Amino acid sequence: MKALVAVKRVVDYNVRVRIKPDQTGVVLDNVKMSLNPFDEIALEEAMRLKEAGVVTEVIAVSIGKTETQESLRQSLAFGADRAILIETQESFRSLQVAKVLKHIALEEKADVVFLGKQAIDDDNNQTAQMLAGLLDWPQACFASKVVYKEGTWEVTREVDGGLETLALQTPCVISTDLRLNTPRFITLPNIMKAKQKPLKVIPVQELNLDLKSQQNITQVTAPKPKPPGIKLDSVEALVEKLKTELKS
Ligand code: AMP
């Protein structure tokens, strides 16, 4: 059973994001980049399934610039058996990413594709759904528990007011939610081992896919700065303020 895990290199969640002066995007120069946190959860789940004997090979795949190799080495240090970078200088939108992932999933004959529920940079939350649609494979998004039993994936999802459990046939697409697991720490020996593992770089043009973008980002703006907070001396003063200034 082959598991493909889609991992995206994103601005680290601790970084204070700055908008470029020309408002075409965010500043990425000299900014700390990391694996998308939801993708670490996806990798962890694939690794646990491998350790449980369900999955035999874990392949990490990313679509991005040359520097993304660093994130893929991190995925290998996490435990993935090999990695594939589909190299592009363009910043792809979800549908383009989903088309590339479809190609790799079919070429690799993946049995299951794990993705994060959302990349924390663009917050699109749609690549897994698009990929499942393009492949015409069953999907379970926002997984909080994944069990494989006798050819069927049982995926539990947190929904309003409770839990929903879906049964999916292989091959399928699963996107991971925050509470699915706690990703392991990467150890130094595993970082050393990762250097020897295969990382294949394929220029995106070699895939011969129609990856014309259907969207243009017209403007990126920063949120309005919040007015600073104030300190009041008493509850009475707070009540007064609520009555007079915030009554609407
Ligand atoms: P999104 O739909 O953009 O919020 O992303 C959801 C998930 O799709 C991410 O958590 C990744 O697993 C995957 N994904 C998005 N963009 C990429 C990319 N450039 N390379 C690899 N995986 C990606």
PDB file of C-alpha atoms and ligand atoms in Angstrom:
ATOM      1  CA  MET A   1       0.000   0.000   0.000  1.00  0.00           C
ATOM      2  CA  LYS A   2       1.552   3.278  -1.141  1.00  0.00           C
ATOM      3  CA  ALA A   3       0.787   6.529   0.666  1.00  0.00           C
ATOM      4  CA  LEU A   4       1.456   9.819  -1.050  1.00  0.00           C
ATOM      5  CA  VAL A   5       1.699  12.832   1.261  1.00  0.00           C
ATOM      6  CA  ALA A   6       1.411  16.337  -0.200  1.00  0.00           C
ATOM      7  CA  VAL A   7       3.559  18.805   1.723  1.00  0.00           C
ATOM      8  CA  LYS A   8       3.754  22.538   1.180  1.00  0.00           C
ATOM      9  CA  ARG A   9       6.555  24.900   2.178  1.00  0.00           C
ATOM     10  CA  VAL A  10       4.964  27.908   3.849  1.00  0.00           C
ATOM     11  CA  VAL A  11       5.985  30.938   5.890  1.00  0.00           C
ATOM     12  CA  ASP A  12       6.582  29.713   9.455  1.00  0.00           C
ATOM     13  CA  TYR A  13       3.560  30.287  11.697  1.00  0.00           C
ATOM     14  CA  ASN A  14       5.656  32.365  14.127  1.00  0.00           C
ATOM     15  CA  VAL A  15       6.642  34.887  11.473  1.00  0.00           C
ATOM     16  CA  ARG A  16       4.881  38.238  11.375  1.00  0.00           C
ATOM     17  CA  VAL A  17       3.808  38.356   7.748  1.00  0.00           C
ATOM     18  CA  ARG A  18       4.538  41.576   5.838  1.00  0.00           C
ATOM     19  CA  ILE A  19       2.845  42.697   2.634  1.00  0.00           C
ATOM     20  CA  LYS A  20       5.058  43.678  -0.321  1.00  0.00           C
ATOM     21  CA  PRO A  21       4.976  47.439  -1.022  1.00  0.00           C
ATOM     22  CA  ASP A  22       3.444  46.785  -4.490  1.00  0.00           C
ATOM     23  CA  GLN A  23       0.657  44.700  -2.840  1.00  0.00           C
ATOM     24  CA  THR A  24       1.245  41.680  -5.103  1.00  0.00           C
ATOM     25  CA  GLY A  25       1.854  39.266  -2.228  1.00  0.00           C
ATOM     26  CA  VAL A  26       3.769  38.803   1.008  1.00  0.00           C
ATOM     27  CA  VAL A  27       7.481  39.295   1.601  1.00  0.00           C
ATOM     28  CA  LEU A  28       9.315  35.954   1.373  1.00  0.00           C
ATOM     29  CA  ASP A  29      12.948  37.141   1.230  1.00  0.00           C
ATOM     30  CA  ASN A  30      14.900  36.197   4.367  1.00  0.00           C
ATOM     31  CA  VAL A  31      11.747  34.866   5.983  1.00  0.00           C
ATOM     32  CA  LYS A  32      11.750  31.591   7.948  1.00  0.00           C
ATOM     33  CA  MET A  33       9.893  28.899   6.009  1.00  0.00           C
ATOM     34  CA  SER A  34       8.558  25.601   7.401  1.00  0.00           C
ATOM     35  CA  LEU A  35       6.446  22.623   6.500  1.00  0.00           C
ATOM     36  CA  ASN A  36       2.767  23.482   6.632  1.00  0.00           C
ATOM     37  CA  PRO A  37       1.688  22.267  10.121  1.00  0.00           C
ATOM     38  CA  PHE A  38      -1.302  20.283   8.781  1.00  0.00           C
ATOM     39  CA  ASP A  39       1.065  18.503   6.374  1.00  0.00           C
ATOM     40  CA  GLU A  40       3.272  17.445   9.290  1.00  0.00           C
ATOM     41  CA  ILE A  41       0.132  15.839  10.730  1.00  0.00           C
ATOM     42  CA  ALA A  42      -0.495  14.135   7.372  1.00  0.00           C
ATOM     43  CA  LEU A  43       3.091  12.841   7.330  1.00  0.00           C
ATOM     44  CA  GLU A  44       2.815  11.642  10.929  1.00  0.00           C
ATOM     45  CA  GLU A  45      -0.363   9.717  10.126  1.00  0.00           C
ATOM     46  CA  ALA A  46       1.250   8.063   7.098  1.00  0.00           C
ATOM     47  CA  MET A  47       4.266   7.137   9.245  1.00  0.00           C
ATOM     48  CA  ARG A  48       2.047   5.623  11.946  1.00  0.00           C
ATOM     49  CA  LEU A  49       0.227   3.571   9.307  1.00  0.00           C
ATOM     50  CA  LYS A  50       3.591   2.373   8.024  1.00  0.00           C
ATOM     51  CA  GLU A  51       4.705   1.437  11.521  1.00  0.00           C
ATOM     52  CA  ALA A  52       1.392  -0.447  11.967  1.00  0.00           C
ATOM     53  CA  GLY A  53       2.133  -2.435   8.803  1.00  0.00           C
ATOM     54  CA  VAL A  54      -0.766  -0.950   6.780  1.00  0.00           C
ATOM     55  CA  VAL A  55       1.327   1.210   4.470  1.00  0.00           C
ATOM     56  CA  THR A  56       4.522  -0.086   2.881  1.00  0.00           C
ATOM     57  CA  GLU A  57       5.892   3.127   1.363  1.00  0.00           C
ATOM     58  CA  VAL A  58       5.464   6.805   2.198  1.00  0.00           C
ATOM     59  CA  ILE A  59       6.244   9.282  -0.588  1.00  0.00           C
ATOM     60  CA  ALA A  60       6.351  13.014   0.154  1.00  0.00           C
ATOM     61  CA  VAL A  61       5.541  15.279  -2.775  1.00  0.00           C
ATOM     62  CA  SER A  62       5.712  19.029  -3.098  1.00  0.00           C
ATOM     63  CA  ILE A  63       5.195  21.571  -5.833  1.00  0.00           C
ATOM     64  CA  GLY A  64       7.376  24.604  -5.489  1.00  0.00           C
ATOM     65  CA  LYS A  65      10.660  26.376  -6.005  1.00  0.00           C
ATOM     66  CA  THR A  66      14.143  24.796  -5.727  1.00  0.00           C
ATOM     67  CA  GLU A  67      14.333  25.711  -2.022  1.00  0.00           C
ATOM     68  CA  THR A  68      11.404  23.359  -1.381  1.00  0.00           C
ATOM     69  CA  GLN A  69      13.979  20.541  -1.448  1.00  0.00           C
ATOM     70  CA  GLU A  70      14.835  21.606   2.104  1.00  0.00           C
ATOM     71  CA  SER A  71      11.246  20.935   3.235  1.00  0.00           C
ATOM     72  CA  LEU A  72      11.280  17.598   1.451  1.00  0.00           C
ATOM     73  CA  ARG A  73      14.524  16.632   3.239  1.00  0.00           C
ATOM     74  CA  GLN A  74      12.667  17.478   6.434  1.00  0.00           C
ATOM     75  CA  SER A  75       9.854  15.136   5.329  1.00  0.00           C
ATOM     76  CA  LEU A  76      12.443  12.415   4.713  1.00  0.00           C
ATOM     77  CA  ALA A  77      13.873  13.033   8.186  1.00  0.00           C
ATOM     78  CA  PHE A  78      10.337  12.627   9.473  1.00  0.00           C
ATOM     79  CA  GLY A  79      10.431   9.124   8.022  1.00  0.00           C
ATOM     80  CA  ALA A  80       9.151   9.340   4.439  1.00  0.00           C
ATOM     81  CA  ASP A  81      10.901   6.778   2.207  1.00  0.00           C
ATOM     82  CA  ARG A  82      11.395   9.086  -0.747  1.00  0.00           C
ATOM     83  CA  ALA A  83      10.411  12.492  -2.003  1.00  0.00           C
ATOM     84  CA  ILE A  84       9.428  14.153  -5.244  1.00  0.00           C
ATOM     85  CA  LEU A  85       9.703  17.856  -5.993  1.00  0.00           C
ATOM     86  CA  ILE A  86       7.767  19.167  -8.950  1.00  0.00           C
ATOM     87  CA  GLU A  87       9.811  22.255  -9.537  1.00  0.00           C
ATOM     88  CA  THR A  88       8.272  25.506 -10.687  1.00  0.00           C
ATOM     89  CA  GLN A  89       9.131  29.157 -10.196  1.00  0.00           C
ATOM     90  CA  GLU A  90       5.432  30.039 -10.436  1.00  0.00           C
ATOM     91  CA  SER A  91       3.227  30.230  -7.401  1.00  0.00           C
ATOM     92  CA  PHE A  92       0.463  27.771  -8.262  1.00  0.00           C
ATOM     93  CA  ARG A  93      -3.181  28.079  -7.241  1.00  0.00           C
ATOM     94  CA  SER A  94      -5.069  25.099  -5.772  1.00  0.00           C
ATOM     95  CA  LEU A  95      -6.438  23.725  -9.042  1.00  0.00           C
ATOM     96  CA  GLN A  96      -2.975  23.714 -10.612  1.00  0.00           C
ATOM     97  CA  VAL A  97      -1.552  21.962  -7.539  1.00  0.00           C
ATOM     98  CA  ALA A  98      -4.410  19.431  -7.622  1.00  0.00           C
ATOM     99  CA  LYS A  99      -3.744  18.696 -11.318  1.00  0.00           C
ATOM    100  CA  VAL A 100      -0.068  18.031 -10.597  1.00  0.00           C
ATOM    101  CA  LEU A 101      -0.904  15.863  -7.572  1.00  0.00           C
ATOM    102  CA  LYS A 102      -3.385  13.880  -9.672  1.00  0.00           C
ATOM    103  CA  HIS A 103      -0.638  13.164 -12.200  1.00  0.00           C
ATOM    104  CA  ILE A 104       1.784  11.988  -9.497  1.00  0.00           C
ATOM    105  CA  ALA A 105      -0.876   9.918  -7.676  1.00  0.00           C
ATOM    106  CA  LEU A 106      -1.672   8.034 -10.880  1.00  0.00           C
ATOM    107  CA  GLU A 107       1.936   7.667 -11.971  1.00  0.00           C
ATOM    108  CA  GLU A 108       2.974   6.375  -8.544  1.00  0.00           C
ATOM    109  CA  LYS A 109      -0.158   4.181  -8.312  1.00  0.00           C
ATOM    110  CA  ALA A 110      -0.827   5.630  -4.862  1.00  0.00           C
ATOM    111  CA  ASP A 111      -3.465   3.864  -2.765  1.00  0.00           C
ATOM    112  CA  VAL A 112      -4.088   6.801  -0.500  1.00  0.00           C
ATOM    113  CA  VAL A 113      -3.187  10.489  -0.694  1.00  0.00           C
ATOM    114  CA  PHE A 114      -2.855  12.453   2.528  1.00  0.00           C
ATOM    115  CA  LEU A 115      -3.016  16.247   2.472  1.00  0.00           C
ATOM    116  CA  GLY A 116      -3.332  18.891   5.138  1.00  0.00           C
ATOM    117  CA  LYS A 117      -6.844  20.325   5.439  1.00  0.00           C
ATOM    118  CA  GLN A 118      -5.424  23.750   4.681  1.00  0.00           C
ATOM    119  CA  ALA A 119      -2.167  25.504   3.893  1.00  0.00           C
ATOM    120  CA  ILE A 120      -1.656  28.240   6.482  1.00  0.00           C
ATOM    121  CA  ASP A 121      -0.380  30.755   3.927  1.00  0.00           C
ATOM    122  CA  ASP A 122      -3.284  30.956   1.451  1.00  0.00           C
ATOM    123  CA  ASP A 123      -5.941  29.346   3.708  1.00  0.00           C
ATOM    124  CA  ASN A 124      -7.637  27.878   0.661  1.00  0.00           C
ATOM    125  CA  ASN A 125      -8.818  24.591   2.113  1.00  0.00           C
ATOM    126  CA  GLN A 126      -9.677  23.173  -1.305  1.00  0.00           C
ATOM    127  CA  THR A 127      -6.753  21.224  -2.779  1.00  0.00           C
ATOM    128  CA  ALA A 128      -7.770  17.855  -1.265  1.00  0.00           C
ATOM    129  CA  GLN A 129     -11.353  18.298  -2.462  1.00  0.00           C
ATOM    130  CA  MET A 130     -10.220  19.298  -5.968  1.00  0.00           C
ATOM    131  CA  LEU A 131      -7.777  16.385  -6.140  1.00  0.00           C
ATOM    132  CA  ALA A 132     -10.470  13.878  -5.153  1.00  0.00           C
ATOM    133  CA  GLY A 133     -12.779  15.417  -7.778  1.00  0.00           C
ATOM    134  CA  LEU A 134     -10.155  15.252 -10.528  1.00  0.00           C
ATOM    135  CA  LEU A 135      -9.252  11.648  -9.650  1.00  0.00           C
ATOM    136  CA  ASP A 136     -12.889  10.669  -9.044  1.00  0.00           C
ATOM    137  CA  TRP A 137     -11.725   9.017  -5.809  1.00  0.00           C
ATOM    138  CA  PRO A 138     -13.642   9.070  -2.508  1.00  0.00           C
ATOM    139  CA  GLN A 139     -12.559  11.764  -0.082  1.00  0.00           C
ATOM    140  CA  ALA A 140     -12.708  12.349   3.658  1.00  0.00           C
ATOM    141  CA  CYS A 141     -11.712  15.828   4.730  1.00  0.00           C
ATOM    142  CA  PHE A 142     -10.751  17.125   8.202  1.00  0.00           C
ATOM    143  CA  ALA A 143      -9.883  13.654   9.533  1.00  0.00           C
ATOM    144  CA  SER A 144      -9.583  13.450  13.317  1.00  0.00           C
ATOM    145  CA  LYS A 145      -9.137   9.647  13.343  1.00  0.00           C
ATOM    146  CA  VAL A 146      -8.076   7.254  10.589  1.00  0.00           C
ATOM    147  CA  VAL A 147      -8.427   3.467  10.824  1.00  0.00           C
ATOM    148  CA  TYR A 148      -7.758   0.961   8.031  1.00  0.00           C
ATOM    149  CA  LYS A 149      -9.690  -2.306   8.375  1.00  0.00           C
ATOM    150  CA  GLU A 150      -9.993  -5.086   5.829  1.00  0.00           C
ATOM    151  CA  GLY A 151      -9.720  -2.948   2.741  1.00  0.00           C
ATOM    152  CA  THR A 152     -11.800  -0.035   4.079  1.00  0.00           C
ATOM    153  CA  TRP A 153     -10.692   3.299   5.503  1.00  0.00           C
ATOM    154  CA  GLU A 154     -12.756   4.495   8.442  1.00  0.00           C
ATOM    155  CA  VAL A 155     -12.302   8.203   8.823  1.00  0.00           C
ATOM    156  CA  THR A 156     -13.806  10.141  11.721  1.00  0.00           C
ATOM    157  CA  ARG A 157     -14.471  13.855  11.334  1.00  0.00           C
ATOM    158  CA  GLU A 158     -15.458  16.464  13.851  1.00  0.00           C
ATOM    159  CA  VAL A 159     -18.726  18.022  12.724  1.00  0.00           C
ATOM    160  CA  ASP A 160     -21.138  20.419  14.417  1.00  0.00           C
ATOM    161  CA  GLY A 161     -22.472  18.682  17.492  1.00  0.00           C
ATOM    162  CA  GLY A 162     -20.486  15.453  17.248  1.00  0.00           C
ATOM    163  CA  LEU A 163     -18.445  13.059  15.191  1.00  0.00           C
ATOM    164  CA  GLU A 164     -19.123  11.642  11.760  1.00  0.00           C
ATOM    165  CA  THR A 165     -17.461   8.418  10.587  1.00  0.00           C
ATOM    166  CA  LEU A 166     -17.087   7.728   6.884  1.00  0.00           C
ATOM    167  CA  ALA A 167     -16.107   4.453   5.217  1.00  0.00           C
ATOM    168  CA  LEU A 168     -13.996   4.799   2.069  1.00  0.00           C
ATOM    169  CA  GLN A 169     -12.671   2.316  -0.442  1.00  0.00           C
ATOM    170  CA  THR A 170      -9.059   2.396  -1.634  1.00  0.00           C
ATOM    171  CA  PRO A 171      -7.794   4.462  -3.445  1.00  0.00           C
ATOM    172  CA  CYS A 172      -8.909   7.587  -1.638  1.00  0.00           C
ATOM    173  CA  VAL A 173      -7.972  11.112  -0.560  1.00  0.00           C
ATOM    174  CA  ILE A 174      -7.803  12.082   3.123  1.00  0.00           C
ATOM    175  CA  SER A 175      -7.157  15.566   4.522  1.00  0.00           C
ATOM    176  CA  THR A 176      -5.965  15.937   8.092  1.00  0.00           C
ATOM    177  CA  ASP A 177      -7.333  18.072  10.913  1.00  0.00           C
ATOM    178  CA  LEU A 178      -5.416  19.431  13.885  1.00  0.00           C
ATOM    179  CA  ARG A 179      -6.460  16.818  16.438  1.00  0.00           C
ATOM    180  CA  LEU A 180      -5.590  13.750  14.334  1.00  0.00           C
ATOM    181  CA  ASN A 181      -2.191  13.295  15.989  1.00  0.00           C
ATOM    182  CA  THR A 182       0.836  15.078  17.424  1.00  0.00           C
ATOM    183  CA  PRO A 183       3.718  14.996  14.961  1.00  0.00           C
ATOM    184  CA  ARG A 184       6.978  13.526  16.245  1.00  0.00           C
ATOM    185  CA  PHE A 185      10.174  15.500  16.710  1.00  0.00           C
ATOM    186  CA  ILE A 186      12.803  14.980  14.070  1.00  0.00           C
ATOM    187  CA  THR A 187      15.912  13.375  15.558  1.00  0.00           C
ATOM    188  CA  LEU A 188      19.511  14.042  14.517  1.00  0.00           C
ATOM    189  CA  PRO A 189      20.135  10.433  13.345  1.00  0.00           C
ATOM    190  CA  ASN A 190      17.040  10.707  11.142  1.00  0.00           C
ATOM    191  CA  ILE A 191      18.287  14.002   9.697  1.00  0.00           C
ATOM    192  CA  MET A 192      21.526  12.204   8.779  1.00  0.00           C
ATOM    193  CA  LYS A 193      19.632   9.245   7.289  1.00  0.00           C
ATOM    194  CA  ALA A 194      17.439  11.614   5.257  1.00  0.00           C
ATOM    195  CA  LYS A 195      20.495  12.841   3.336  1.00  0.00           C
ATOM    196  CA  GLN A 196      20.847   9.386   1.749  1.00  0.00           C
ATOM    197  CA  LYS A 197      17.174   8.997   0.817  1.00  0.00           C
ATOM    198  CA  PRO A 198      16.033   9.594  -2.794  1.00  0.00           C
ATOM    199  CA  LEU A 199      14.689  13.050  -3.660  1.00  0.00           C
ATOM    200  CA  LYS A 200      13.657  13.337  -7.301  1.00  0.00           C
ATOM    201  CA  VAL A 201      13.335  16.797  -8.870  1.00  0.00           C
ATOM    202  CA  ILE A 202      11.094  17.044 -11.938  1.00  0.00           C
ATOM    203  CA  PRO A 203      10.640  20.369 -13.779  1.00  0.00           C
ATOM    204  CA  VAL A 204       6.889  20.941 -14.054  1.00  0.00           C
ATOM    205  CA  GLN A 205       7.113  21.411 -17.854  1.00  0.00           C
ATOM    206  CA  GLU A 206       8.127  17.741 -18.176  1.00  0.00           C
ATOM    207  CA  LEU A 207       4.672  16.682 -16.981  1.00  0.00           C
ATOM    208  CA  ASN A 208       3.026  18.243 -20.065  1.00  0.00           C
ATOM    209  CA  LEU A 209      -0.076  19.268 -18.147  1.00  0.00           C
ATOM    210  CA  ASP A 210      -2.421  22.148 -18.903  1.00  0.00           C
ATOM    211  CA  LEU A 211      -1.606  24.333 -15.906  1.00  0.00           C
ATOM    212  CA  LYS A 212      -2.924  27.658 -17.136  1.00  0.00           C
ATOM    213  CA  SER A 213      -4.064  29.674 -14.139  1.00  0.00           C
ATOM    214  CA  GLN A 214      -7.752  30.549 -13.954  1.00  0.00           C
ATOM    215  CA  GLN A 215      -7.240  33.143 -11.241  1.00  0.00           C
ATOM    216  CA  ASN A 216      -5.139  36.236 -10.797  1.00  0.00           C
ATOM    217  CA  ILE A 217      -4.414  37.805  -7.452  1.00  0.00           C
ATOM    218  CA  THR A 218      -5.252  41.448  -8.028  1.00  0.00           C
ATOM    219  CA  GLN A 219      -4.261  42.860  -4.645  1.00  0.00           C
ATOM    220  CA  VAL A 220      -3.014  41.768  -1.247  1.00  0.00           C
ATOM    221  CA  THR A 221      -3.576  44.154   1.653  1.00  0.00           C
ATOM    222  CA  ALA A 222      -2.809  44.050   5.362  1.00  0.00           C
ATOM    223  CA  PRO A 223      -5.649  44.073   7.917  1.00  0.00           C
ATOM    224  CA  LYS A 224      -6.381  47.441   9.520  1.00  0.00           C
ATOM    225  CA  PRO A 225      -4.199  47.896  12.602  1.00  0.00           C
ATOM    226  CA  LYS A 226      -6.163  47.359  15.823  1.00  0.00           C
ATOM    227  CA  PRO A 227      -6.420  50.371  18.151  1.00  0.00           C
ATOM    228  CA  PRO A 228      -4.294  49.821  21.276  1.00  0.00           C
ATOM    229  CA  GLY A 229      -6.028  48.463  24.393  1.00  0.00           C
ATOM    230  CA  ILE A 230      -6.600  50.622  27.484  1.00  0.00           C
ATOM    231  CA  LYS A 231      -6.361  49.857  31.187  1.00  0.00           C
ATOM    232  CA  LEU A 232      -9.239  50.886  33.470  1.00  0.00           C
ATOM    233  CA  ASP A 233      -9.063  51.331  37.234  1.00  0.00           C
ATOM    234  CA  SER A 234     -12.358  49.773  38.223  1.00  0.00           C
ATOM    235  CA  VAL A 235     -15.311  47.667  37.140  1.00  0.00           C
ATOM    236  CA  GLU A 236     -17.469  50.815  37.381  1.00  0.00           C
ATOM    237  CA  ALA A 237     -15.259  52.543  34.829  1.00  0.00           C
ATOM    238  CA  LEU A 238     -15.542  49.509  32.549  1.00  0.00           C
ATOM    239  CA  VAL A 239     -19.352  49.470  32.836  1.00  0.00           C
ATOM    240  CA  GLU A 240     -19.434  53.200  32.108  1.00  0.00           C
ATOM    241  CA  LYS A 241     -17.299  52.733  29.003  1.00  0.00           C
ATOM    242  CA  LEU A 242     -19.449  49.861  27.793  1.00  0.00           C
ATOM    243  CA  LYS A 243     -22.570  52.009  28.288  1.00  0.00           C
ATOM    244  CA  THR A 244     -21.295  55.179  26.682  1.00  0.00           C
ATOM    245  CA  GLU A 245     -18.768  54.135  24.012  1.00  0.00           C
ATOM    246  CA  LEU A 246     -19.712  50.563  23.062  1.00  0.00           C
ATOM    247  CA  LYS A 247     -23.458  50.666  23.501  1.00  0.00           C
ATOM    248  CA  SER A 248     -24.145  49.871  19.838  1.00  0.00           C
TER     249      SER A 248
HETATM  250  P1  AMP B   1      -4.945  24.502   0.457  1.00  0.00           P
HETATM  251  O1  AMP B   1      -6.094  23.916  -0.286  1.00  0.00           O
HETATM  252  O2  AMP B   1      -4.102  25.434  -0.373  1.00  0.00           O
HETATM  253  O3  AMP B   1      -5.339  25.135   1.763  1.00  0.00           O
HETATM  254  O4  AMP B   1      -3.945  23.303   0.803  1.00  0.00           O
HETATM  255  C1  AMP B   1      -4.408  22.087   1.364  1.00  0.00           C
HETATM  256  C2  AMP B   1      -3.321  21.038   1.289  1.00  0.00           C
HETATM  257  O5  AMP B   1      -2.949  20.815  -0.074  1.00  0.00           O
HETATM  258  C3  AMP B   1      -2.006  21.414   1.979  1.00  0.00           C
HETATM  259  O6  AMP B   1      -2.071  21.184   3.362  1.00  0.00           O
HETATM  260  C4  AMP B   1      -1.046  20.444   1.275  1.00  0.00           C
HETATM  261  O7  AMP B   1      -1.182  19.132   1.783  1.00  0.00           O
HETATM  262  C5  AMP B   1      -1.578  20.459  -0.164  1.00  0.00           C
HETATM  263  N1  AMP B   1      -0.851  21.475  -0.965  1.00  0.00           N
HETATM  264  C6  AMP B   1      -1.233  22.748  -1.252  1.00  0.00           C
HETATM  265  N2  AMP B   1      -0.300  23.369  -2.002  1.00  0.00           N
HETATM  266  C7  AMP B   1       0.718  22.475  -2.181  1.00  0.00           C
HETATM  267  C8  AMP B   1       1.968  22.494  -2.853  1.00  0.00           C
HETATM  268  N3  AMP B   1       2.403  23.594  -3.497  1.00  0.00           N
HETATM  269  N4  AMP B   1       2.735  21.382  -2.822  1.00  0.00           N
HETATM  270  C9  AMP B   1       2.305  20.274  -2.173  1.00  0.00           C
HETATM  271  N5  AMP B   1       1.140  20.185  -1.523  1.00  0.00           N
HETATM  272  C10 AMP B   1       0.350  21.254  -1.520  1.00  0.00           C
END
